[in-house]
PDB file of C-alpha atoms in Angstrom:
ATOM      1  CA  UNK A   1      52.115  48.715 -53.679  1.00 63.00           C
ATOM      2  CA  UNK A   2      48.712  47.498 -54.867  1.00 80.00           C
ATOM      3  CA  UNK A   3      46.824  49.817 -52.495  1.00 81.00           C
ATOM      4  CA  UNK A   4      48.962  52.764 -53.508  1.00 79.00           C
ATOM      5  CA  UNK A   5      47.927  52.164 -57.132  1.00 82.00           C
ATOM      6  CA  UNK A   6      44.290  52.735 -56.106  1.00 84.00           C
ATOM      7  CA  UNK A   7      44.917  56.366 -55.136  1.00 80.00           C
ATOM      8  CA  UNK A   8      44.373  57.489 -58.733  1.00 81.00           C
ATOM      9  CA  UNK A   9      41.109  55.554 -59.167  1.00 84.00           C
ATOM     10  CA  UNK A  10      37.888  57.509 -58.863  1.00 86.00           C
ATOM     11  CA  UNK A  11      34.990  56.014 -56.951  1.00 87.00           C
ATOM     12  CA  UNK A  12      37.223  53.887 -54.720  1.00 86.00           C
ATOM     13  CA  UNK A  13      38.268  54.896 -51.228  1.00 85.00           C
ATOM     14  CA  UNK A  14      40.378  52.597 -49.069  1.00 88.00           C
ATOM     15  CA  UNK A  15      39.143  53.038 -45.479  1.00 90.00           C
ATOM     16  CA  UNK A  16      40.473  49.909 -43.780  1.00 92.00           C
ATOM     17  CA  UNK A  17      42.758  46.916 -43.786  1.00 92.00           C
ATOM     18  CA  UNK A  18      41.788  43.349 -42.923  1.00 93.00           C
ATOM     19  CA  UNK A  19      43.553  40.051 -42.474  1.00 91.00           C
ATOM     20  CA  UNK A  20      42.058  36.650 -41.736  1.00 88.00           C
ATOM     21  CA  UNK A  21      44.413  34.054 -40.263  1.00 84.00           C
ATOM     22  CA  UNK A  22      41.701  31.460 -39.886  1.00 79.00           C
ATOM     23  CA  UNK A  23      39.359  30.276 -37.211  1.00 78.00           C
ATOM     24  CA  UNK A  24      40.054  28.073 -34.238  1.00 80.00           C
ATOM     25  CA  UNK A  25      43.250  29.879 -33.233  1.00 81.00           C
ATOM     26  CA  UNK A  26      44.768  27.914 -30.360  1.00 82.00           C
ATOM     27  CA  UNK A  27      47.744  30.228 -29.869  1.00 83.00           C
ATOM     28  CA  UNK A  28      47.845  33.993 -29.557  1.00 86.00           C
ATOM     29  CA  UNK A  29      51.327  34.292 -31.068  1.00 88.00           C
ATOM     30  CA  UNK A  30      50.139  34.294 -34.720  1.00 87.00           C
ATOM     31  CA  UNK A  31      47.496  36.916 -33.874  1.00 87.00           C
ATOM     32  CA  UNK A  32      50.045  39.099 -32.097  1.00 89.00           C
ATOM     33  CA  UNK A  33      52.501  38.811 -34.987  1.00 93.00           C
ATOM     34  CA  UNK A  34      49.824  39.575 -37.582  1.00 91.00           C
ATOM     35  CA  UNK A  35      48.491  42.424 -35.457  1.00 91.00           C
ATOM     36  CA  UNK A  36      51.933  44.024 -35.233  1.00 95.00           C
ATOM     37  CA  UNK A  37      52.388  43.758 -39.001  1.00 94.00           C
ATOM     38  CA  UNK A  38      48.888  44.997 -39.780  1.00 94.00           C
ATOM     39  CA  UNK A  39      49.305  48.034 -37.510  1.00 94.00           C
ATOM     40  CA  UNK A  40      52.654  48.809 -39.163  1.00 95.00           C
ATOM     41  CA  UNK A  41      51.013  48.588 -42.605  1.00 92.00           C
ATOM     42  CA  UNK A  42      48.128  50.805 -41.472  1.00 94.00           C
ATOM     43  CA  UNK A  43      50.547  53.412 -40.101  1.00 94.00           C
ATOM     44  CA  UNK A  44      52.469  53.369 -43.381  1.00 92.00           C
ATOM     45  CA  UNK A  45      49.291  53.754 -45.422  1.00 92.00           C
ATOM     46  CA  UNK A  46      48.023  56.600 -43.234  1.00 93.00           C
ATOM     47  CA  UNK A  47      51.373  58.357 -43.634  1.00 94.00           C
ATOM     48  CA  UNK A  48      50.824  58.021 -47.407  1.00 90.00           C
ATOM     49  CA  UNK A  49      47.468  59.781 -47.095  1.00 89.00           C
ATOM     50  CA  UNK A  50      44.990  56.904 -46.835  1.00 90.00           C
ATOM     51  CA  UNK A  51      42.149  57.871 -44.443  1.00 90.00           C
ATOM     52  CA  UNK A  52      41.971  54.501 -42.671  1.00 93.00           C
ATOM     53  CA  UNK A  53      39.142  54.065 -40.196  1.00 95.00           C
ATOM     54  CA  UNK A  54      39.245  50.292 -39.578  1.00 94.00           C
ATOM     55  CA  UNK A  55      41.812  47.642 -38.737  1.00 93.00           C
ATOM     56  CA  UNK A  56      40.405  44.108 -38.565  1.00 92.00           C
ATOM     57  CA  UNK A  57      42.304  40.953 -37.536  1.00 86.00           C
ATOM     58  CA  UNK A  58      39.407  38.657 -38.398  1.00 83.00           C
ATOM     59  CA  UNK A  59      39.435  35.008 -37.438  1.00 76.00           C
ATOM     60  CA  UNK A  60      38.379  33.531 -34.163  1.00 79.00           C
ATOM     61  CA  UNK A  61      39.721  31.888 -31.038  1.00 79.00           C
ATOM     62  CA  UNK A  62      39.647  28.126 -30.699  1.00 78.00           C
ATOM     63  CA  UNK A  63      37.228  26.291 -28.455  1.00 75.00           C
ATOM     64  CA  UNK A  64      37.514  22.790 -26.972  1.00 73.00           C
ATOM     65  CA  UNK A  65      35.320  20.185 -28.670  1.00 72.00           C
ATOM     66  CA  UNK A  66      33.771  16.991 -27.296  1.00 67.00           C
ATOM     67  CA  UNK A  67      34.782  17.773 -23.720  1.00 63.00           C
ATOM     68  CA  UNK A  68      38.450  17.432 -24.611  1.00 63.00           C
ATOM     69  CA  UNK A  69      40.880  19.479 -22.591  1.00 61.00           C
ATOM     70  CA  UNK A  70      42.392  21.286 -25.579  1.00 67.00           C
ATOM     71  CA  UNK A  71      44.495  24.239 -24.553  1.00 77.00           C
ATOM     72  CA  UNK A  72      42.884  27.342 -26.005  1.00 79.00           C
ATOM     73  CA  UNK A  73      43.462  31.051 -25.327  1.00 80.00           C
ATOM     74  CA  UNK A  74      41.277  32.755 -22.766  1.00 77.00           C
ATOM     75  CA  UNK A  75      39.105  35.509 -24.248  1.00 78.00           C
ATOM     76  CA  UNK A  76      40.624  37.992 -21.779  1.00 83.00           C
ATOM     77  CA  UNK A  77      44.120  37.261 -23.084  1.00 78.00           C
TER      78      UNK A  77
END
C-alpha cells in the first residue's frame, strides 16, 4: 500500500525492491521463503505498473569461525 501511494509523487520512481534478513545466514530456508515472497510482491507491483528493474535479497551466507565445524550453506546451494 505504501509503494502504491508513491505513484502520484513527482520526482520519485520505484525501480526495485529489497529485503535484508541479516548476515550470517546458516540456513537457506529463510532466504527461500523471503525470495518467494519478494518475487510475488515484485510481480504484483509490476502488474500495477511499477517498472521494476531490481530485486535484491540482501544479507549474506554464514561462515564458520575459529575452525569450528558450524554447518553453513554451500555457495552453490
